[in-house]
Amino acid sequence: MIHFFSICIFVFFVQYIQCWTKLNSTDDLIIFKNDEFKCKMFKICQVAVLIHNDLSLNSLKTNSSDENVFKFNQISLCSGKKCPSTQNFSINTNNSINYQVYNAEIQSVLIGKATLNFNTNDHSIINSCHITITQPRRVIDIIFDIMIYTFGFTISLLMGVLLDKKCILNIFKIPRAMFIGFFCQYLLMPLLAFTICNVFGLTPVESLALFIYGCSPGGAGSNNWTILFGGDLDLSAVLTFVSVLSSLFMMPLWVYTLGSVFSTKAHIRIPIIGLFGNLMITIVPCIVGLILSIRYPKIKKFALKVAKPFTLCVLLTFLILAFITKFYSFQLLKLRHWFSGNAFLETNLKI
């Protein structure tokens, strides 16, 4: 009898503890709609959060783990048509009446990642949400993107018009220059980028960015300088053409071999197909321009007159807009970025 009574008390005690733990579980007091939230730079965003009625807002201390990324402004009761219902949260339907939906207002500061923490007065974290601040999408940013693609297409088209069919055939007959360019582009540059990433101790994301840059083919940028300074247009176009076509198999080769060292640590998947789409913007207009120059020879005379002034105008416009729209990038740069970037560029120029 005594044993039976002791067992009953024990069972009752265990159930009481479980019930008390469930009622006082901090994970159930504050529930976020999503574990991760994205907000564009220069924007004020609202993070939907579900708060239990037993929890007083006065007992909460909400803050950002890094105020250089975003700042917490205020929290208020959500109202209006855009306000999500409790059914949009991962919660038992029967318990939804015990909660209310609030909006936590944050002010984005700079591109990066941080967490929005809900703490008690004794500074213990009740729950947190991962916040990612992404690139801004202002009107001037949209204009800048449109101009980049338009200028890139126009310059490549202009270069195609200026090409000489006979000179191109001669370059293919004596392909020494092409092989040297291929060797430097897809053997020396990727290995150099990989070495610099390790020497300067870059983070996995930073290393991956520099490594992909080192594996990328030459694009419209080199063609711009060739036109501007009166270089060998035919050789520049052929090298661009060969490097872009080679990138279809050389980039995946490097990205999924040496690049996997960085992408695995950074937990990032490389959008190879998207990269190829951007590369085609350089090569397709160049081919179109070459076809136009063969079919309509008079176009070449006009192209020769406008090539240099147009290219100079494009470069100046690009530099001014880039400085205005991407000025915040200077805040992201650290000493290791300056040293590693300059080391890579200086070595490339010497090669």
Coordinates of C-alpha atoms in Angstrom, one line a residue:
M1 CA 0.0 0.0 0.0
I2 CA 2.8 2.4 0.9
H3 CA 4.6 1.5 -2.3
F4 CA 1.5 2.1 -4.4
F5 CA 1.0 5.5 -2.7
S6 CA 4.6 6.4 -3.3
I7 CA 4.3 5.5 -7.0
C8 CA 1.1 7.7 -7.3
I9 CA 2.9 10.6 -5.8
F10 CA 5.9 10.1 -8.1
V11 CA 3.7 10.0 -11.2
F12 CA 1.8 13.1 -10.1
F13 CA 5.1 14.9 -9.5
V14 CA 6.5 14.0 -12.9
Q15 CA 3.3 15.1 -14.7
Y16 CA 3.3 18.4 -12.8
I17 CA 6.9 19.0 -13.7
Q18 CA 6.2 18.2 -17.4
C19 CA 3.2 20.5 -17.4
W20 CA 5.1 23.3 -15.7
T21 CA 7.9 23.0 -18.1
K22 CA 5.6 23.1 -21.1
L23 CA 3.8 26.2 -19.8
N24 CA 7.1 28.0 -19.1
S25 CA 9.0 26.9 -22.1
T26 CA 10.7 29.9 -23.5
D27 CA 10.5 28.6 -27.0
D28 CA 6.7 28.7 -26.8
L29 CA 6.5 32.2 -25.4
I30 CA 7.8 33.9 -28.6
I31 CA 7.4 32.4 -32.0
F32 CA 8.7 33.8 -35.3
K33 CA 6.9 33.3 -38.5
N34 CA 10.2 32.4 -40.2
D35 CA 13.6 31.3 -38.7
E36 CA 15.3 33.6 -41.2
F37 CA 14.2 37.1 -42.4
K38 CA 15.6 39.1 -45.3
C39 CA 15.6 42.9 -45.5
K40 CA 17.0 45.2 -48.1
M41 CA 19.5 47.8 -47.2
F42 CA 18.2 51.4 -46.6
K43 CA 14.8 49.9 -45.7
I44 CA 12.7 49.8 -42.6
C45 CA 11.3 46.2 -42.2
Q46 CA 8.7 44.6 -40.0
V47 CA 9.4 41.2 -38.5
A48 CA 6.2 39.3 -37.6
V49 CA 6.4 37.6 -34.2
L50 CA 3.9 35.8 -32.1
I51 CA 4.0 36.6 -28.3
H52 CA 2.2 34.7 -25.6
N53 CA -0.4 36.7 -23.6
D54 CA 1.3 35.8 -20.3
L55 CA 4.5 37.6 -21.4
S56 CA 4.5 41.3 -20.8
L57 CA 6.2 43.6 -23.2
N58 CA 7.7 45.5 -20.3
S59 CA 9.6 42.4 -19.3
L60 CA 11.1 42.0 -22.7
K61 CA 14.4 43.5 -23.9
T62 CA 14.7 43.3 -27.7
N63 CA 18.0 44.1 -29.4
S64 CA 20.3 43.4 -32.4
S65 CA 23.3 41.3 -32.0
D66 CA 25.2 43.7 -34.3
E67 CA 24.0 47.2 -34.7
N68 CA 26.4 47.8 -37.6
V69 CA 24.1 45.5 -39.6
F70 CA 20.6 46.5 -38.4
K71 CA 19.1 48.4 -35.5
F72 CA 15.9 47.5 -33.6
N73 CA 13.4 50.4 -33.4
Q74 CA 10.3 49.3 -31.7
I75 CA 7.7 46.6 -31.3
S76 CA 4.0 47.1 -31.7
L77 CA 0.7 45.1 -32.0
C78 CA 0.1 44.1 -35.6
S79 CA -3.1 45.4 -37.2
G80 CA -4.5 45.8 -40.7
K81 CA -5.0 43.5 -43.7
K82 CA -1.3 42.8 -44.1
C83 CA -1.1 41.4 -40.6
P84 CA -0.5 37.6 -40.7
S85 CA -2.9 35.4 -38.6
T86 CA -1.8 33.0 -35.9
Q87 CA -2.4 30.2 -38.4
N88 CA 0.6 31.4 -40.4
F89 CA 2.9 30.4 -37.5
S90 CA 4.0 27.0 -36.4
I91 CA 1.7 26.6 -33.5
N92 CA -1.1 24.4 -32.3
T93 CA -4.4 25.7 -33.4
N94 CA -6.0 25.1 -30.0
N95 CA -3.4 27.4 -28.4
S96 CA -3.6 30.2 -30.9
I97 CA -6.1 32.2 -28.7
N98 CA -3.3 32.6 -26.2
Y99 CA -1.1 34.6 -28.6
Q100 CA -1.1 37.9 -30.3
V101 CA 0.8 39.0 -33.5
Y102 CA 3.3 41.8 -33.1
N103 CA 5.6 43.6 -35.5
A104 CA 9.2 44.1 -34.6
E105 CA 10.5 47.1 -36.6
I106 CA 14.1 47.1 -37.7
Q107 CA 16.2 49.6 -39.6
S108 CA 18.8 48.1 -41.9
V109 CA 22.2 49.7 -41.8
L110 CA 24.7 47.6 -43.8
I111 CA 24.8 44.3 -45.8
G112 CA 25.5 41.4 -43.4
K113 CA 24.0 38.9 -41.0
A114 CA 22.9 39.4 -37.4
T115 CA 20.2 38.1 -35.0
L116 CA 17.2 39.8 -33.5
N117 CA 17.2 38.7 -29.8
F118 CA 14.3 38.8 -27.4
N119 CA 15.7 38.8 -23.9
T120 CA 14.3 38.8 -20.4
N121 CA 15.3 41.4 -17.7
D122 CA 18.0 39.0 -16.5
H123 CA 19.5 39.0 -20.1
S124 CA 18.6 35.4 -20.9
I125 CA 17.6 34.9 -24.5
I126 CA 14.0 33.7 -25.0
N127 CA 14.1 33.4 -28.7
S128 CA 16.0 34.9 -31.7
C129 CA 15.6 35.3 -35.4
H130 CA 18.4 35.4 -38.0
I131 CA 18.3 38.7 -40.1
T132 CA 20.1 39.0 -43.4
I133 CA 20.5 42.5 -44.9
T134 CA 20.8 42.2 -48.7
Q135 CA 21.8 44.7 -51.4
P136 CA 19.5 47.7 -51.8
R137 CA 17.1 48.0 -54.7
R138 CA 16.5 51.7 -55.1
V139 CA 15.6 53.4 -58.4
I140 CA 19.2 54.4 -59.0
D141 CA 20.3 50.8 -58.4
I142 CA 17.8 49.6 -61.1
I143 CA 19.1 52.3 -63.5
F144 CA 22.7 51.3 -62.8
D145 CA 21.9 47.6 -63.6
I146 CA 20.1 48.5 -66.8
M147 CA 23.0 50.7 -67.9
I148 CA 25.6 48.0 -67.2
Y149 CA 23.8 45.5 -69.4
T150 CA 23.0 48.1 -72.1
F151 CA 26.6 49.4 -72.2
G152 CA 28.1 45.9 -72.1
F153 CA 25.8 44.8 -75.0
T154 CA 26.6 48.0 -77.0
I155 CA 30.4 47.8 -76.5
S156 CA 30.5 44.1 -77.5
L157 CA 28.4 44.8 -80.6
L158 CA 30.6 47.8 -81.5
M159 CA 33.7 45.6 -81.1
G160 CA 32.2 42.9 -83.3
V161 CA 31.7 45.5 -86.0
L162 CA 35.3 46.6 -85.8
L163 CA 36.7 43.1 -86.2
D164 CA 38.7 42.1 -89.3
K165 CA 37.8 38.7 -90.6
K166 CA 41.3 38.1 -92.2
C167 CA 43.1 39.0 -89.0
I168 CA 41.0 36.6 -86.9
L169 CA 41.7 33.8 -89.3
N170 CA 45.5 34.5 -89.0
I171 CA 45.3 34.4 -85.2
F172 CA 43.6 31.0 -85.4
K173 CA 46.3 29.8 -87.9
I174 CA 49.0 30.8 -85.4
P175 CA 47.3 30.1 -82.1
R176 CA 50.3 30.8 -79.9
A177 CA 48.8 33.9 -78.4
M178 CA 45.5 32.1 -77.7
F179 CA 47.3 29.3 -75.8
I180 CA 49.3 31.8 -73.7
G181 CA 46.0 33.6 -72.9
F182 CA 44.3 30.3 -72.0
F183 CA 47.2 29.2 -69.8
C184 CA 47.3 32.4 -67.9
Q185 CA 43.5 32.7 -67.6
Y186 CA 42.6 29.2 -66.5
L187 CA 45.7 27.8 -64.8
L188 CA 47.7 30.7 -63.3
M189 CA 44.8 32.9 -62.2
P190 CA 42.8 30.3 -60.3
L191 CA 45.9 28.9 -58.5
L192 CA 47.0 32.5 -57.7
A193 CA 43.5 33.4 -56.3
F194 CA 43.5 30.2 -54.2
T195 CA 46.9 31.0 -52.8
I196 CA 46.1 34.6 -52.0
C197 CA 42.9 33.4 -50.2
N198 CA 44.9 31.2 -47.9
V199 CA 47.8 33.6 -47.4
F200 CA 45.6 36.6 -46.3
G201 CA 43.3 34.4 -44.2
L202 CA 40.0 35.4 -45.9
T203 CA 36.7 34.1 -44.6
P204 CA 35.1 31.2 -46.6
V205 CA 32.6 33.6 -48.3
E206 CA 35.4 36.1 -49.1
S207 CA 37.6 33.4 -50.4
L208 CA 34.9 32.0 -52.6
A209 CA 34.2 35.4 -54.1
L210 CA 37.9 36.0 -54.9
F211 CA 38.4 32.4 -56.2
I212 CA 35.4 32.7 -58.6
Y213 CA 36.7 36.1 -59.8
G214 CA 40.0 34.3 -60.5
C215 CA 38.3 31.6 -62.5
S216 CA 36.1 34.0 -64.5
P217 CA 36.9 34.7 -68.2
G218 CA 37.9 38.1 -69.7
G219 CA 34.8 40.1 -70.6
A220 CA 33.7 43.4 -72.0
G221 CA 36.0 45.3 -69.7
S222 CA 39.2 44.3 -71.5
N223 CA 37.6 45.1 -74.8
N224 CA 36.8 48.6 -73.5
W225 CA 40.4 49.4 -72.7
T226 CA 41.5 47.8 -76.0
I227 CA 39.3 50.2 -78.0
L228 CA 40.2 53.2 -75.8
F229 CA 43.9 52.8 -76.1
G230 CA 44.1 51.5 -79.7
G231 CA 45.1 48.0 -78.9
D232 CA 44.8 44.8 -81.0
L233 CA 41.0 44.5 -81.3
D234 CA 41.1 41.3 -83.2
L235 CA 43.4 39.6 -80.7
S236 CA 41.3 40.9 -77.8
A237 CA 38.1 39.7 -79.3
V238 CA 39.5 36.3 -80.1
L239 CA 40.8 35.9 -76.5
T240 CA 37.5 37.0 -75.1
F241 CA 35.7 34.5 -77.4
V242 CA 38.0 31.6 -76.5
S243 CA 38.0 32.4 -72.7
V244 CA 34.2 32.7 -72.6
L245 CA 33.7 29.4 -74.4
S246 CA 36.4 27.7 -72.3
S247 CA 34.6 28.9 -69.2
L248 CA 31.7 26.6 -69.9
F249 CA 33.8 23.6 -68.7
M250 CA 36.8 25.3 -67.0
M251 CA 34.7 27.3 -64.4
P252 CA 32.7 24.2 -63.2
L253 CA 36.0 22.3 -63.1
W254 CA 37.7 24.7 -60.7
V255 CA 34.6 25.6 -58.7
Y256 CA 33.7 22.0 -57.9
T257 CA 37.3 21.0 -57.2
L258 CA 39.4 23.7 -55.4
G259 CA 36.3 25.9 -55.0
S260 CA 34.5 23.3 -53.0
V261 CA 37.0 23.9 -50.2
F262 CA 35.4 27.4 -49.7
S263 CA 31.8 26.7 -50.8
T264 CA 31.4 23.8 -48.3
K265 CA 32.6 26.0 -45.4
A266 CA 30.5 28.9 -46.6
H267 CA 27.4 26.8 -47.2
I268 CA 26.8 28.4 -50.6
R269 CA 25.7 26.8 -53.9
I270 CA 27.2 28.4 -57.0
P271 CA 24.6 29.4 -59.6
I272 CA 26.7 28.2 -62.6
I273 CA 23.8 28.5 -65.1
G274 CA 23.3 32.1 -64.1
L275 CA 27.0 32.9 -64.6
F276 CA 26.9 31.4 -68.1
G277 CA 23.9 33.6 -68.9
N278 CA 25.8 36.7 -68.0
L279 CA 28.8 35.6 -70.0
M280 CA 26.7 35.2 -73.1
I281 CA 25.9 38.9 -73.0
T282 CA 29.5 39.5 -74.0
I283 CA 30.0 36.9 -76.7
V284 CA 26.6 37.0 -78.6
P285 CA 26.6 40.8 -79.4
C286 CA 30.2 40.4 -80.6
I287 CA 29.2 37.7 -83.1
V288 CA 26.2 39.8 -84.2
G289 CA 28.5 42.8 -84.8
L290 CA 30.9 40.7 -86.9
I291 CA 28.0 39.4 -89.1
L292 CA 26.7 43.0 -89.5
S293 CA 30.2 44.2 -90.6
I294 CA 30.5 41.5 -93.2
R295 CA 27.1 42.1 -94.6
Y296 CA 27.2 45.9 -94.3
P297 CA 30.8 47.1 -94.7
K298 CA 29.9 50.8 -94.4
I299 CA 29.0 50.3 -90.8
K300 CA 32.6 49.8 -89.9
K301 CA 33.6 53.4 -90.9
F302 CA 30.9 54.8 -88.7
A303 CA 31.9 52.5 -85.8
L304 CA 35.6 53.7 -86.1
K305 CA 34.5 57.3 -85.6
V306 CA 32.3 56.7 -82.5
A307 CA 34.2 53.8 -80.9
K308 CA 36.7 55.8 -78.7
P309 CA 34.4 58.7 -77.6
F310 CA 31.5 56.3 -76.9
T311 CA 33.7 53.9 -74.9
L312 CA 35.2 56.8 -72.9
C313 CA 31.7 58.2 -72.1
V314 CA 30.6 54.7 -71.0
L315 CA 33.6 54.3 -68.7
L316 CA 33.1 57.7 -67.1
T317 CA 29.4 57.2 -66.6
F318 CA 30.0 53.7 -65.2
L319 CA 32.6 55.0 -62.7
I320 CA 30.4 57.8 -61.5
L321 CA 27.2 55.7 -61.1
A322 CA 29.2 52.9 -59.4
F323 CA 30.7 55.3 -56.9
I324 CA 27.2 56.7 -56.1
T325 CA 25.3 53.4 -55.9
K326 CA 28.0 51.2 -54.4
F327 CA 29.6 53.7 -52.0
Y328 CA 28.4 51.7 -49.0
S329 CA 30.8 48.9 -50.2
F330 CA 33.7 50.9 -48.8
Q331 CA 32.2 50.3 -45.3
L332 CA 32.4 46.6 -45.9
L333 CA 36.1 46.6 -46.9
K334 CA 38.7 45.7 -44.3
L335 CA 42.5 45.8 -44.5
R336 CA 42.8 42.2 -45.6
H337 CA 40.4 43.0 -48.5
W338 CA 42.6 45.8 -49.7
F339 CA 45.8 43.8 -49.5
S340 CA 44.4 40.6 -51.1
G341 CA 42.6 42.4 -53.9
N342 CA 45.6 44.6 -54.8
A343 CA 47.9 41.6 -54.6
F344 CA 45.7 39.6 -57.0
L345 CA 45.3 42.5 -59.5
E346 CA 49.0 43.5 -59.4
T347 CA 50.1 39.9 -60.1
N348 CA 47.6 39.6 -62.9
L349 CA 48.9 42.8 -64.6
K350 CA 52.5 41.5 -64.4
I351 CA 51.5 38.2 -65.9

